[in-house]
Amino acid sequence: MLVLLMVLACSIAIGAKQLPLTEVWSGLVDSGSPDYPVVHEMRLPRTLLGLVGGAALGLAGGVMQALTRNPLADPGVLGINAGASAAVVSAISFLGVATFTGYVWFAFAGAAVVSVLVYMVGGGRGATPARLALAGTALGAALHSYLNAVQLLDTASLDQMRFWTVGSLASAEMTTVARLAPFVAVGLLLALALGRPLNALGLGDDAARAVGVEPTGIRALAMAAVTLLCGAATAACGPIVFVGLAVPHIARAITGPDLRWLLPYCATLAPVLFLGADIVGRILARPGEIQVGVMTAILGGPFFLYLVRRWRVARA
């Protein structure tokens, strides 16, 4: 928690103009301060969006890895991020949607449709973690091809789509954070409530039924939680990668495998990684910035390769 508070303070202080912590505090509480507009109109919305969006992505990743029993899974493994992205890009290109209010409903619709399709293709009530992962990977690949095709064909909307699909916090506003927060709150509460049932599900379906847990219902609720979390975060920030993959492993090293502890840690540690990547991007390209989606990919790529290698060694 202390590390998170430090990162939040750095996110407000660091930018094109460096603000000492005393001026950050003055800009937060004193409306007469010359730094008040910078803090309240630019830095604070960006920081809060990173906090809420990062928590959503990290928690979704923890639920995904538990649901699929796959340590290399993230919210994209079931195609949910791709579904949200495809719906938003379609709205931008074909309907001229250009605001978060419009994005979010399309993102939820795309995420929900893909969730249902993955569930059905993966076997419905007989779905298994392996089938869900395979169905999600196949649908995700098809949707990414669709995304590329739309961006190539619609040159008029290309700039707007390109900025959104990279993933960024630069256009954050307080209204965006306010609209995002209720969806993330519902998804967060649902995901945290599933900690104990998902623990049981990790022992196998028969063992879960023996302790009173219905696997089909828990999988459906888990996918609903991930849909809410990923749909909201993707609509607000764009399709951010690797946060949902890396954070559960970091949390697991601290808490162990018990999801009742691991999931809250995912929600706490993910904003540290998300905002940390955003801060590094602002420092490296000052007075401009490198979008946070690029930075998470740069930082997450080597980590992903490390996980793949470690997993292969463990299975060998």
PDB file of C-alpha atoms in Angstrom:
ATOM      1  CA  MET A   1       0.000   0.000   0.000  1.00  0.00           C
ATOM      2  CA  LEU A   2       2.887   2.375   0.784  1.00  0.00           C
ATOM      3  CA  VAL A   3       4.410   1.675  -2.648  1.00  0.00           C
ATOM      4  CA  LEU A   4       1.062   2.419  -4.277  1.00  0.00           C
ATOM      5  CA  LEU A   5       0.814   5.758  -2.462  1.00  0.00           C
ATOM      6  CA  MET A   6       4.340   6.648  -3.568  1.00  0.00           C
ATOM      7  CA  VAL A   7       3.522   5.818  -7.195  1.00  0.00           C
ATOM      8  CA  LEU A   8       0.316   7.878  -7.016  1.00  0.00           C
ATOM      9  CA  ALA A   9       2.305  10.850  -5.728  1.00  0.00           C
ATOM     10  CA  CYS A  10       4.939  10.434  -8.456  1.00  0.00           C
ATOM     11  CA  SER A  11       2.258  10.204 -11.122  1.00  0.00           C
ATOM     12  CA  ILE A  12       0.877  13.586 -10.075  1.00  0.00           C
ATOM     13  CA  ALA A  13       4.335  15.158  -9.690  1.00  0.00           C
ATOM     14  CA  ILE A  14       6.040  13.923 -12.870  1.00  0.00           C
ATOM     15  CA  GLY A  15       5.201  15.214 -16.323  1.00  0.00           C
ATOM     16  CA  ALA A  16       6.258  17.794 -18.883  1.00  0.00           C
ATOM     17  CA  LYS A  17       6.629  20.096 -15.882  1.00  0.00           C
ATOM     18  CA  GLN A  18       8.183  18.608 -12.750  1.00  0.00           C
ATOM     19  CA  LEU A  19       6.301  19.496  -9.553  1.00  0.00           C
ATOM     20  CA  PRO A  20       7.898  19.179  -6.092  1.00  0.00           C
ATOM     21  CA  LEU A  21       5.721  17.307  -3.588  1.00  0.00           C
ATOM     22  CA  THR A  22       5.009  20.548  -1.722  1.00  0.00           C
ATOM     23  CA  GLU A  23       3.586  22.063  -4.901  1.00  0.00           C
ATOM     24  CA  VAL A  24       1.636  18.877  -5.593  1.00  0.00           C
ATOM     25  CA  TRP A  25      -0.030  19.178  -2.197  1.00  0.00           C
ATOM     26  CA  SER A  26      -0.675  22.871  -2.739  1.00  0.00           C
ATOM     27  CA  GLY A  27      -2.173  22.139  -6.165  1.00  0.00           C
ATOM     28  CA  LEU A  28      -4.461  19.514  -4.647  1.00  0.00           C
ATOM     29  CA  VAL A  29      -5.922  21.561  -1.779  1.00  0.00           C
ATOM     30  CA  ASP A  30      -5.445  25.232  -2.673  1.00  0.00           C
ATOM     31  CA  SER A  31      -7.648  26.500  -5.512  1.00  0.00           C
ATOM     32  CA  GLY A  32      -5.558  29.677  -5.630  1.00  0.00           C
ATOM     33  CA  SER A  33      -2.327  27.826  -6.346  1.00  0.00           C
ATOM     34  CA  PRO A  34      -0.870  28.312  -9.854  1.00  0.00           C
ATOM     35  CA  ASP A  35      -0.499  24.522 -10.053  1.00  0.00           C
ATOM     36  CA  TYR A  36      -4.169  23.851  -9.221  1.00  0.00           C
ATOM     37  CA  PRO A  37      -5.319  23.649 -12.894  1.00  0.00           C
ATOM     38  CA  VAL A  38      -2.405  21.378 -13.848  1.00  0.00           C
ATOM     39  CA  VAL A  39      -3.046  19.011 -10.954  1.00  0.00           C
ATOM     40  CA  HIS A  40      -6.852  18.880 -11.133  1.00  0.00           C
ATOM     41  CA  GLU A  41      -7.373  19.005 -14.883  1.00  0.00           C
ATOM     42  CA  MET A  42      -4.464  16.862 -16.092  1.00  0.00           C
ATOM     43  CA  ARG A  43      -2.450  14.971 -13.486  1.00  0.00           C
ATOM     44  CA  LEU A  44      -5.163  13.880 -11.037  1.00  0.00           C
ATOM     45  CA  PRO A  45      -7.607  12.457 -13.649  1.00  0.00           C
ATOM     46  CA  ARG A  46      -4.743  10.607 -15.323  1.00  0.00           C
ATOM     47  CA  THR A  47      -3.577   9.150 -12.016  1.00  0.00           C
ATOM     48  CA  LEU A  48      -7.061   8.090 -10.930  1.00  0.00           C
ATOM     49  CA  LEU A  49      -7.751   6.490 -14.311  1.00  0.00           C
ATOM     50  CA  GLY A  50      -4.492   4.549 -14.005  1.00  0.00           C
ATOM     51  CA  LEU A  51      -5.487   3.486 -10.483  1.00  0.00           C
ATOM     52  CA  VAL A  52      -8.960   2.263 -11.436  1.00  0.00           C
ATOM     53  CA  GLY A  53      -8.021   0.839 -14.836  1.00  0.00           C
ATOM     54  CA  GLY A  54      -4.921  -0.888 -13.489  1.00  0.00           C
ATOM     55  CA  ALA A  55      -6.869  -2.495 -10.635  1.00  0.00           C
ATOM     56  CA  ALA A  56      -9.442  -3.770 -13.131  1.00  0.00           C
ATOM     57  CA  LEU A  57      -6.826  -5.309 -15.432  1.00  0.00           C
ATOM     58  CA  GLY A  58      -4.812  -6.895 -12.622  1.00  0.00           C
ATOM     59  CA  LEU A  59      -7.864  -8.404 -10.959  1.00  0.00           C
ATOM     60  CA  ALA A  60      -9.172  -9.680 -14.299  1.00  0.00           C
ATOM     61  CA  GLY A  61      -5.811 -11.358 -14.914  1.00  0.00           C
ATOM     62  CA  GLY A  62      -5.908 -13.081 -11.538  1.00  0.00           C
ATOM     63  CA  VAL A  63      -9.418 -14.403 -12.193  1.00  0.00           C
ATOM     64  CA  MET A  64      -8.424 -15.555 -15.699  1.00  0.00           C
ATOM     65  CA  GLN A  65      -5.422 -17.528 -14.473  1.00  0.00           C
ATOM     66  CA  ALA A  66      -7.542 -19.177 -11.806  1.00  0.00           C
ATOM     67  CA  LEU A  67     -10.413 -19.902 -14.190  1.00  0.00           C
ATOM     68  CA  THR A  68      -8.256 -21.455 -16.926  1.00  0.00           C
ATOM     69  CA  ARG A  69      -5.649 -22.949 -14.562  1.00  0.00           C
ATOM     70  CA  ASN A  70      -3.088 -21.471 -16.916  1.00  0.00           C
ATOM     71  CA  PRO A  71      -0.218 -19.377 -15.481  1.00  0.00           C
ATOM     72  CA  LEU A  72       0.291 -17.735 -18.898  1.00  0.00           C
ATOM     73  CA  ALA A  73      -3.305 -16.528 -19.161  1.00  0.00           C
ATOM     74  CA  ASP A  74      -4.403 -12.907 -19.103  1.00  0.00           C
ATOM     75  CA  PRO A  75      -7.715 -11.192 -19.974  1.00  0.00           C
ATOM     76  CA  GLY A  76      -6.866 -11.584 -23.653  1.00  0.00           C
ATOM     77  CA  VAL A  77      -6.716 -15.376 -23.486  1.00  0.00           C
ATOM     78  CA  LEU A  78     -10.508 -15.677 -23.746  1.00  0.00           C
ATOM     79  CA  GLY A  79     -10.688 -13.025 -26.449  1.00  0.00           C
ATOM     80  CA  ILE A  80     -12.518 -10.601 -24.160  1.00  0.00           C
ATOM     81  CA  ASN A  81     -10.116  -7.700 -24.726  1.00  0.00           C
ATOM     82  CA  ALA A  82     -10.234  -8.377 -28.475  1.00  0.00           C
ATOM     83  CA  GLY A  83     -14.040  -8.369 -28.416  1.00  0.00           C
ATOM     84  CA  ALA A  84     -14.161  -5.044 -26.584  1.00  0.00           C
ATOM     85  CA  SER A  85     -11.545  -3.568 -28.924  1.00  0.00           C
ATOM     86  CA  ALA A  86     -13.327  -4.764 -32.061  1.00  0.00           C
ATOM     87  CA  ALA A  87     -16.606  -3.252 -30.902  1.00  0.00           C
ATOM     88  CA  VAL A  88     -15.027   0.106 -30.045  1.00  0.00           C
ATOM     89  CA  VAL A  89     -13.085   0.316 -33.312  1.00  0.00           C
ATOM     90  CA  SER A  90     -16.281  -0.521 -35.209  1.00  0.00           C
ATOM     91  CA  ALA A  91     -18.091   2.257 -33.351  1.00  0.00           C
ATOM     92  CA  ILE A  92     -15.320   4.741 -34.190  1.00  0.00           C
ATOM     93  CA  SER A  93     -15.148   3.756 -37.848  1.00  0.00           C
ATOM     94  CA  PHE A  94     -18.781   3.140 -38.789  1.00  0.00           C
ATOM     95  CA  LEU A  95     -20.769   5.235 -36.293  1.00  0.00           C
ATOM     96  CA  GLY A  96     -18.416   8.137 -35.570  1.00  0.00           C
ATOM     97  CA  VAL A  97     -18.380   7.530 -31.813  1.00  0.00           C
ATOM     98  CA  ALA A  98     -15.659   9.620 -30.167  1.00  0.00           C
ATOM     99  CA  THR A  99     -16.337   9.744 -26.406  1.00  0.00           C
ATOM    100  CA  PHE A 100     -15.935   7.405 -23.458  1.00  0.00           C
ATOM    101  CA  THR A 101     -19.720   7.423 -22.929  1.00  0.00           C
ATOM    102  CA  GLY A 102     -20.079   5.889 -26.368  1.00  0.00           C
ATOM    103  CA  TYR A 103     -17.036   3.642 -26.122  1.00  0.00           C
ATOM    104  CA  VAL A 104     -17.998   1.965 -22.876  1.00  0.00           C
ATOM    105  CA  TRP A 105     -21.296   0.499 -24.041  1.00  0.00           C
ATOM    106  CA  PHE A 106     -19.759  -0.855 -27.223  1.00  0.00           C
ATOM    107  CA  ALA A 107     -16.842  -2.252 -25.219  1.00  0.00           C
ATOM    108  CA  PHE A 108     -19.211  -4.054 -22.854  1.00  0.00           C
ATOM    109  CA  ALA A 109     -21.289  -5.346 -25.753  1.00  0.00           C
ATOM    110  CA  GLY A 110     -18.208  -6.667 -27.573  1.00  0.00           C
ATOM    111  CA  ALA A 111     -16.782  -8.233 -24.422  1.00  0.00           C
ATOM    112  CA  ALA A 112     -20.130  -9.823 -23.526  1.00  0.00           C
ATOM    113  CA  VAL A 113     -20.728 -11.239 -27.019  1.00  0.00           C
ATOM    114  CA  VAL A 114     -17.259 -12.778 -27.119  1.00  0.00           C
ATOM    115  CA  SER A 115     -17.705 -14.175 -23.602  1.00  0.00           C
ATOM    116  CA  VAL A 116     -20.910 -15.943 -24.651  1.00  0.00           C
ATOM    117  CA  LEU A 117     -19.341 -17.201 -27.886  1.00  0.00           C
ATOM    118  CA  VAL A 118     -16.278 -18.528 -26.055  1.00  0.00           C
ATOM    119  CA  TYR A 119     -18.526 -20.241 -23.499  1.00  0.00           C
ATOM    120  CA  MET A 120     -20.633 -21.853 -26.237  1.00  0.00           C
ATOM    121  CA  VAL A 121     -17.719 -22.852 -28.483  1.00  0.00           C
ATOM    122  CA  GLY A 122     -15.836 -24.105 -25.446  1.00  0.00           C
ATOM    123  CA  GLY A 123     -18.572 -26.626 -24.686  1.00  0.00           C
ATOM    124  CA  GLY A 124     -21.312 -24.740 -22.842  1.00  0.00           C
ATOM    125  CA  ARG A 125     -22.133 -26.459 -19.575  1.00  0.00           C
ATOM    126  CA  GLY A 126     -19.403 -28.980 -20.334  1.00  0.00           C
ATOM    127  CA  ALA A 127     -16.741 -26.308 -20.839  1.00  0.00           C
ATOM    128  CA  THR A 128     -13.276 -27.032 -19.477  1.00  0.00           C
ATOM    129  CA  PRO A 129     -10.375 -24.611 -18.899  1.00  0.00           C
ATOM    130  CA  ALA A 130      -8.517 -25.995 -21.933  1.00  0.00           C
ATOM    131  CA  ARG A 131     -11.539 -25.646 -24.229  1.00  0.00           C
ATOM    132  CA  LEU A 132     -12.235 -22.111 -23.028  1.00  0.00           C
ATOM    133  CA  ALA A 133      -8.627 -21.092 -23.634  1.00  0.00           C
ATOM    134  CA  LEU A 134      -8.566 -22.610 -27.131  1.00  0.00           C
ATOM    135  CA  ALA A 135     -11.881 -21.012 -28.087  1.00  0.00           C
ATOM    136  CA  GLY A 136     -10.761 -17.635 -26.756  1.00  0.00           C
ATOM    137  CA  THR A 137      -7.440 -17.789 -28.578  1.00  0.00           C
ATOM    138  CA  ALA A 138      -9.137 -18.630 -31.892  1.00  0.00           C
ATOM    139  CA  LEU A 139     -11.748 -15.880 -31.585  1.00  0.00           C
ATOM    140  CA  GLY A 140      -9.128 -13.386 -30.422  1.00  0.00           C
ATOM    141  CA  ALA A 141      -6.966 -14.082 -33.484  1.00  0.00           C
ATOM    142  CA  ALA A 142      -9.936 -13.582 -35.813  1.00  0.00           C
ATOM    143  CA  LEU A 143     -10.909 -10.316 -34.128  1.00  0.00           C
ATOM    144  CA  HIS A 144      -7.363  -8.947 -34.279  1.00  0.00           C
ATOM    145  CA  SER A 145      -7.383  -9.594 -38.027  1.00  0.00           C
ATOM    146  CA  TYR A 146     -10.661  -7.693 -38.250  1.00  0.00           C
ATOM    147  CA  LEU A 147      -9.153  -4.790 -36.280  1.00  0.00           C
ATOM    148  CA  ASN A 148      -6.232  -4.556 -38.677  1.00  0.00           C
ATOM    149  CA  ALA A 149      -8.519  -4.665 -41.697  1.00  0.00           C
ATOM    150  CA  VAL A 150     -10.756  -1.852 -40.391  1.00  0.00           C
ATOM    151  CA  GLN A 151      -7.779   0.375 -39.635  1.00  0.00           C
ATOM    152  CA  LEU A 152      -6.302  -0.175 -43.093  1.00  0.00           C
ATOM    153  CA  LEU A 153      -9.571   0.500 -44.921  1.00  0.00           C
ATOM    154  CA  ASP A 154     -10.818   3.501 -42.934  1.00  0.00           C
ATOM    155  CA  THR A 155      -8.068   6.080 -43.350  1.00  0.00           C
ATOM    156  CA  ALA A 156     -10.310   8.931 -42.153  1.00  0.00           C
ATOM    157  CA  SER A 157     -10.640   7.408 -38.675  1.00  0.00           C
ATOM    158  CA  LEU A 158      -7.177   5.847 -38.610  1.00  0.00           C
ATOM    159  CA  ASP A 159      -5.534   8.484 -36.406  1.00  0.00           C
ATOM    160  CA  GLN A 160      -8.228   8.299 -33.747  1.00  0.00           C
ATOM    161  CA  MET A 161      -8.264   4.498 -33.782  1.00  0.00           C
ATOM    162  CA  ARG A 162      -4.477   4.282 -33.796  1.00  0.00           C
ATOM    163  CA  PHE A 163      -4.207   6.460 -30.678  1.00  0.00           C
ATOM    164  CA  TRP A 164      -6.882   4.450 -28.877  1.00  0.00           C
ATOM    165  CA  THR A 165      -5.603   0.994 -29.870  1.00  0.00           C
ATOM    166  CA  VAL A 166      -2.082   1.800 -28.628  1.00  0.00           C
ATOM    167  CA  GLY A 167      -3.437   2.454 -25.129  1.00  0.00           C
ATOM    168  CA  SER A 168      -2.960   5.735 -23.325  1.00  0.00           C
ATOM    169  CA  LEU A 169      -3.905   7.719 -20.226  1.00  0.00           C
ATOM    170  CA  ALA A 170      -3.152  11.072 -21.845  1.00  0.00           C
ATOM    171  CA  SER A 171      -6.769  12.036 -22.550  1.00  0.00           C
ATOM    172  CA  ALA A 172      -8.060  11.157 -19.074  1.00  0.00           C
ATOM    173  CA  GLU A 173     -10.833  13.304 -17.613  1.00  0.00           C
ATOM    174  CA  MET A 174     -12.620  13.196 -14.262  1.00  0.00           C
ATOM    175  CA  THR A 175     -15.903  12.419 -16.033  1.00  0.00           C
ATOM    176  CA  THR A 176     -14.269   9.344 -17.571  1.00  0.00           C
ATOM    177  CA  VAL A 177     -13.083   8.157 -14.164  1.00  0.00           C
ATOM    178  CA  ALA A 178     -16.528   8.760 -12.644  1.00  0.00           C
ATOM    179  CA  ARG A 179     -18.241   6.741 -15.379  1.00  0.00           C
ATOM    180  CA  LEU A 180     -15.677   3.960 -15.231  1.00  0.00           C
ATOM    181  CA  ALA A 181     -15.690   3.519 -11.448  1.00  0.00           C
ATOM    182  CA  PRO A 182     -19.182   1.958 -10.970  1.00  0.00           C
ATOM    183  CA  PHE A 183     -18.536  -0.787 -13.530  1.00  0.00           C
ATOM    184  CA  VAL A 184     -15.135  -1.573 -12.049  1.00  0.00           C
ATOM    185  CA  ALA A 185     -16.590  -1.536  -8.521  1.00  0.00           C
ATOM    186  CA  VAL A 186     -19.238  -4.139  -9.434  1.00  0.00           C
ATOM    187  CA  GLY A 187     -16.686  -6.305 -11.241  1.00  0.00           C
ATOM    188  CA  LEU A 188     -14.218  -5.957  -8.353  1.00  0.00           C
ATOM    189  CA  LEU A 189     -16.750  -6.992  -5.718  1.00  0.00           C
ATOM    190  CA  LEU A 190     -17.897  -9.928  -7.818  1.00  0.00           C
ATOM    191  CA  ALA A 191     -14.330 -11.088  -8.473  1.00  0.00           C
ATOM    192  CA  LEU A 192     -13.323 -10.828  -4.803  1.00  0.00           C
ATOM    193  CA  ALA A 193     -16.430 -12.768  -3.776  1.00  0.00           C
ATOM    194  CA  LEU A 194     -15.333 -15.602  -6.074  1.00  0.00           C
ATOM    195  CA  GLY A 195     -12.008 -16.145  -4.292  1.00  0.00           C
ATOM    196  CA  ARG A 196     -13.144 -19.102  -2.203  1.00  0.00           C
ATOM    197  CA  PRO A 197     -15.217 -20.837  -4.947  1.00  0.00           C
ATOM    198  CA  LEU A 198     -12.340 -20.481  -7.408  1.00  0.00           C
ATOM    199  CA  ASN A 199     -10.016 -22.033  -4.837  1.00  0.00           C
ATOM    200  CA  ALA A 200     -12.333 -25.049  -4.768  1.00  0.00           C
ATOM    201  CA  LEU A 201     -12.589 -25.111  -8.561  1.00  0.00           C
ATOM    202  CA  GLY A 202      -8.801 -25.278  -8.768  1.00  0.00           C
ATOM    203  CA  LEU A 203      -8.970 -28.735  -7.168  1.00  0.00           C
ATOM    204  CA  GLY A 204     -11.083 -30.043 -10.041  1.00  0.00           C
ATOM    205  CA  ASP A 205     -14.783 -30.092 -10.817  1.00  0.00           C
ATOM    206  CA  ASP A 206     -15.561 -33.206  -8.779  1.00  0.00           C
ATOM    207  CA  ALA A 207     -13.773 -31.857  -5.707  1.00  0.00           C
ATOM    208  CA  ALA A 208     -15.555 -28.516  -6.118  1.00  0.00           C
ATOM    209  CA  ARG A 209     -18.965 -30.204  -6.250  1.00  0.00           C
ATOM    210  CA  ALA A 210     -18.059 -32.196  -3.152  1.00  0.00           C
ATOM    211  CA  VAL A 211     -17.709 -28.957  -1.156  1.00  0.00           C
ATOM    212  CA  GLY A 212     -20.879 -27.435  -2.573  1.00  0.00           C
ATOM    213  CA  VAL A 213     -19.468 -25.374  -5.462  1.00  0.00           C
ATOM    214  CA  GLU A 214     -21.185 -25.602  -8.861  1.00  0.00           C
ATOM    215  CA  PRO A 215     -18.431 -25.294 -11.516  1.00  0.00           C
ATOM    216  CA  THR A 216     -20.687 -24.089 -14.323  1.00  0.00           C
ATOM    217  CA  GLY A 217     -22.165 -21.250 -12.297  1.00  0.00           C
ATOM    218  CA  ILE A 218     -18.786 -20.149 -10.932  1.00  0.00           C
ATOM    219  CA  ARG A 219     -17.261 -20.085 -14.417  1.00  0.00           C
ATOM    220  CA  ALA A 220     -20.159 -17.994 -15.687  1.00  0.00           C
ATOM    221  CA  LEU A 221     -19.827 -15.525 -12.790  1.00  0.00           C
ATOM    222  CA  ALA A 222     -16.056 -15.341 -13.270  1.00  0.00           C
ATOM    223  CA  MET A 223     -16.490 -14.553 -16.968  1.00  0.00           C
ATOM    224  CA  ALA A 224     -19.082 -11.901 -16.068  1.00  0.00           C
ATOM    225  CA  ALA A 225     -16.614 -10.276 -13.655  1.00  0.00           C
ATOM    226  CA  VAL A 226     -13.849 -10.295 -16.263  1.00  0.00           C
ATOM    227  CA  THR A 227     -16.250  -8.857 -18.855  1.00  0.00           C
ATOM    228  CA  LEU A 228     -17.107  -5.941 -16.563  1.00  0.00           C
ATOM    229  CA  LEU A 229     -13.501  -5.276 -15.601  1.00  0.00           C
ATOM    230  CA  CYS A 230     -12.015  -5.623 -19.087  1.00  0.00           C
ATOM    231  CA  GLY A 231     -14.861  -3.842 -20.855  1.00  0.00           C
ATOM    232  CA  ALA A 232     -14.592  -0.766 -18.658  1.00  0.00           C
ATOM    233  CA  ALA A 233     -10.780  -0.630 -18.634  1.00  0.00           C
ATOM    234  CA  THR A 234     -10.492  -1.214 -22.382  1.00  0.00           C
ATOM    235  CA  ALA A 235     -13.071   1.470 -23.186  1.00  0.00           C
ATOM    236  CA  ALA A 236     -11.254   4.037 -21.043  1.00  0.00           C
ATOM    237  CA  CYS A 237      -7.584   3.190 -21.658  1.00  0.00           C
ATOM    238  CA  GLY A 238      -7.453   1.091 -24.819  1.00  0.00           C
ATOM    239  CA  PRO A 239      -6.311  -2.545 -25.046  1.00  0.00           C
ATOM    240  CA  ILE A 240      -3.462  -2.606 -22.501  1.00  0.00           C
ATOM    241  CA  VAL A 241      -1.364  -5.769 -22.550  1.00  0.00           C
ATOM    242  CA  PHE A 242       0.719  -7.718 -19.996  1.00  0.00           C
ATOM    243  CA  VAL A 243      -0.646  -6.032 -16.837  1.00  0.00           C
ATOM    244  CA  GLY A 244      -3.115  -8.860 -16.310  1.00  0.00           C
ATOM    245  CA  LEU A 245      -0.406 -11.428 -17.065  1.00  0.00           C
ATOM    246  CA  ALA A 246       2.426 -10.165 -14.890  1.00  0.00           C
ATOM    247  CA  VAL A 247       0.673  -8.913 -11.766  1.00  0.00           C
ATOM    248  CA  PRO A 248      -0.871 -12.242 -10.586  1.00  0.00           C
ATOM    249  CA  HIS A 249       2.597 -13.822 -10.624  1.00  0.00           C
ATOM    250  CA  ILE A 250       4.016 -10.996  -8.533  1.00  0.00           C
ATOM    251  CA  ALA A 251       1.082 -11.248  -6.130  1.00  0.00           C
ATOM    252  CA  ARG A 252       1.402 -15.031  -5.936  1.00  0.00           C
ATOM    253  CA  ALA A 253       5.037 -14.689  -4.858  1.00  0.00           C
ATOM    254  CA  ILE A 254       3.818 -12.599  -1.903  1.00  0.00           C
ATOM    255  CA  THR A 255       0.578 -14.332  -0.889  1.00  0.00           C
ATOM    256  CA  GLY A 256       0.846 -17.884  -2.171  1.00  0.00           C
ATOM    257  CA  PRO A 257      -1.919 -19.529  -4.233  1.00  0.00           C
ATOM    258  CA  ASP A 258      -4.895 -18.712  -1.970  1.00  0.00           C
ATOM    259  CA  LEU A 259      -7.164 -16.532  -4.134  1.00  0.00           C
ATOM    260  CA  ARG A 260      -8.804 -14.940  -1.110  1.00  0.00           C
ATOM    261  CA  TRP A 261      -5.497 -13.098  -0.619  1.00  0.00           C
ATOM    262  CA  LEU A 262      -4.102 -13.155  -4.136  1.00  0.00           C
ATOM    263  CA  LEU A 263      -6.995 -11.292  -5.800  1.00  0.00           C
ATOM    264  CA  PRO A 264      -6.915  -8.274  -3.425  1.00  0.00           C
ATOM    265  CA  TYR A 265      -3.142  -8.066  -3.950  1.00  0.00           C
ATOM    266  CA  CYS A 266      -3.674  -8.137  -7.715  1.00  0.00           C
ATOM    267  CA  ALA A 267      -6.025  -5.156  -7.419  1.00  0.00           C
ATOM    268  CA  THR A 268      -3.428  -3.307  -5.329  1.00  0.00           C
ATOM    269  CA  LEU A 269      -0.247  -4.137  -7.247  1.00  0.00           C
ATOM    270  CA  ALA A 270      -1.592  -3.692 -10.791  1.00  0.00           C
ATOM    271  CA  PRO A 271      -1.949   0.114 -10.500  1.00  0.00           C
ATOM    272  CA  VAL A 272       1.671   0.235  -9.315  1.00  0.00           C
ATOM    273  CA  LEU A 273       2.823  -1.465 -12.539  1.00  0.00           C
ATOM    274  CA  PHE A 274       0.371   0.441 -14.744  1.00  0.00           C
ATOM    275  CA  LEU A 275       1.153   3.896 -13.382  1.00  0.00           C
ATOM    276  CA  GLY A 276       4.838   3.027 -13.075  1.00  0.00           C
ATOM    277  CA  ALA A 277       4.956   2.256 -16.811  1.00  0.00           C
ATOM    278  CA  ASP A 278       3.129   5.509 -17.522  1.00  0.00           C
ATOM    279  CA  ILE A 279       5.625   7.472 -15.411  1.00  0.00           C
ATOM    280  CA  VAL A 280       8.605   5.868 -17.162  1.00  0.00           C
ATOM    281  CA  GLY A 281       7.067   6.733 -20.531  1.00  0.00           C
ATOM    282  CA  ARG A 282       6.723  10.373 -19.495  1.00  0.00           C
ATOM    283  CA  ILE A 283      10.316  10.526 -18.227  1.00  0.00           C
ATOM    284  CA  LEU A 284      11.936   8.897 -21.268  1.00  0.00           C
ATOM    285  CA  ALA A 285      10.252  11.122 -23.866  1.00  0.00           C
ATOM    286  CA  ARG A 286       9.960  14.392 -21.916  1.00  0.00           C
ATOM    287  CA  PRO A 287       8.499  16.882 -22.807  1.00  0.00           C
ATOM    288  CA  GLY A 288       6.423  14.413 -24.831  1.00  0.00           C
ATOM    289  CA  GLU A 289       5.570  10.888 -23.724  1.00  0.00           C
ATOM    290  CA  ILE A 290       5.543   7.249 -24.764  1.00  0.00           C
ATOM    291  CA  GLN A 291       2.012   5.846 -24.437  1.00  0.00           C
ATOM    292  CA  VAL A 292       1.494   3.518 -21.523  1.00  0.00           C
ATOM    293  CA  GLY A 293       0.329   0.722 -23.842  1.00  0.00           C
ATOM    294  CA  VAL A 294       3.737   0.768 -25.528  1.00  0.00           C
ATOM    295  CA  MET A 295       5.559   0.838 -22.192  1.00  0.00           C
ATOM    296  CA  THR A 296       3.637  -2.109 -20.716  1.00  0.00           C
ATOM    297  CA  ALA A 297       4.453  -4.102 -23.871  1.00  0.00           C
ATOM    298  CA  ILE A 298       8.153  -3.189 -23.627  1.00  0.00           C
ATOM    299  CA  LEU A 299       8.294  -4.070 -19.935  1.00  0.00           C
ATOM    300  CA  GLY A 300       5.995  -7.079 -20.193  1.00  0.00           C
ATOM    301  CA  GLY A 301       7.566  -8.803 -23.185  1.00  0.00           C
ATOM    302  CA  PRO A 302      10.731  -9.973 -21.399  1.00  0.00           C
ATOM    303  CA  PHE A 303       8.660 -10.951 -18.354  1.00  0.00           C
ATOM    304  CA  PHE A 304       6.369 -13.061 -20.550  1.00  0.00           C
ATOM    305  CA  LEU A 305       9.375 -14.837 -22.109  1.00  0.00           C
ATOM    306  CA  TYR A 306      10.728 -15.499 -18.623  1.00  0.00           C
ATOM    307  CA  LEU A 307       7.412 -17.037 -17.560  1.00  0.00           C
ATOM    308  CA  VAL A 308       7.245 -19.232 -20.674  1.00  0.00           C
ATOM    309  CA  ARG A 309      10.784 -20.482 -20.077  1.00  0.00           C
ATOM    310  CA  ARG A 310      10.162 -21.135 -16.388  1.00  0.00           C
ATOM    311  CA  TRP A 311       6.906 -22.946 -17.160  1.00  0.00           C
ATOM    312  CA  ARG A 312       8.619 -25.165 -19.747  1.00  0.00           C
ATOM    313  CA  VAL A 313      11.449 -25.963 -17.322  1.00  0.00           C
ATOM    314  CA  ALA A 314       8.917 -26.828 -14.601  1.00  0.00           C
ATOM    315  CA  ARG A 315       7.048 -29.177 -16.963  1.00  0.00           C
ATOM    316  CA  ALA A 316      10.225 -30.807 -18.304  1.00  0.00           C
TER     317      ALA A 316
END
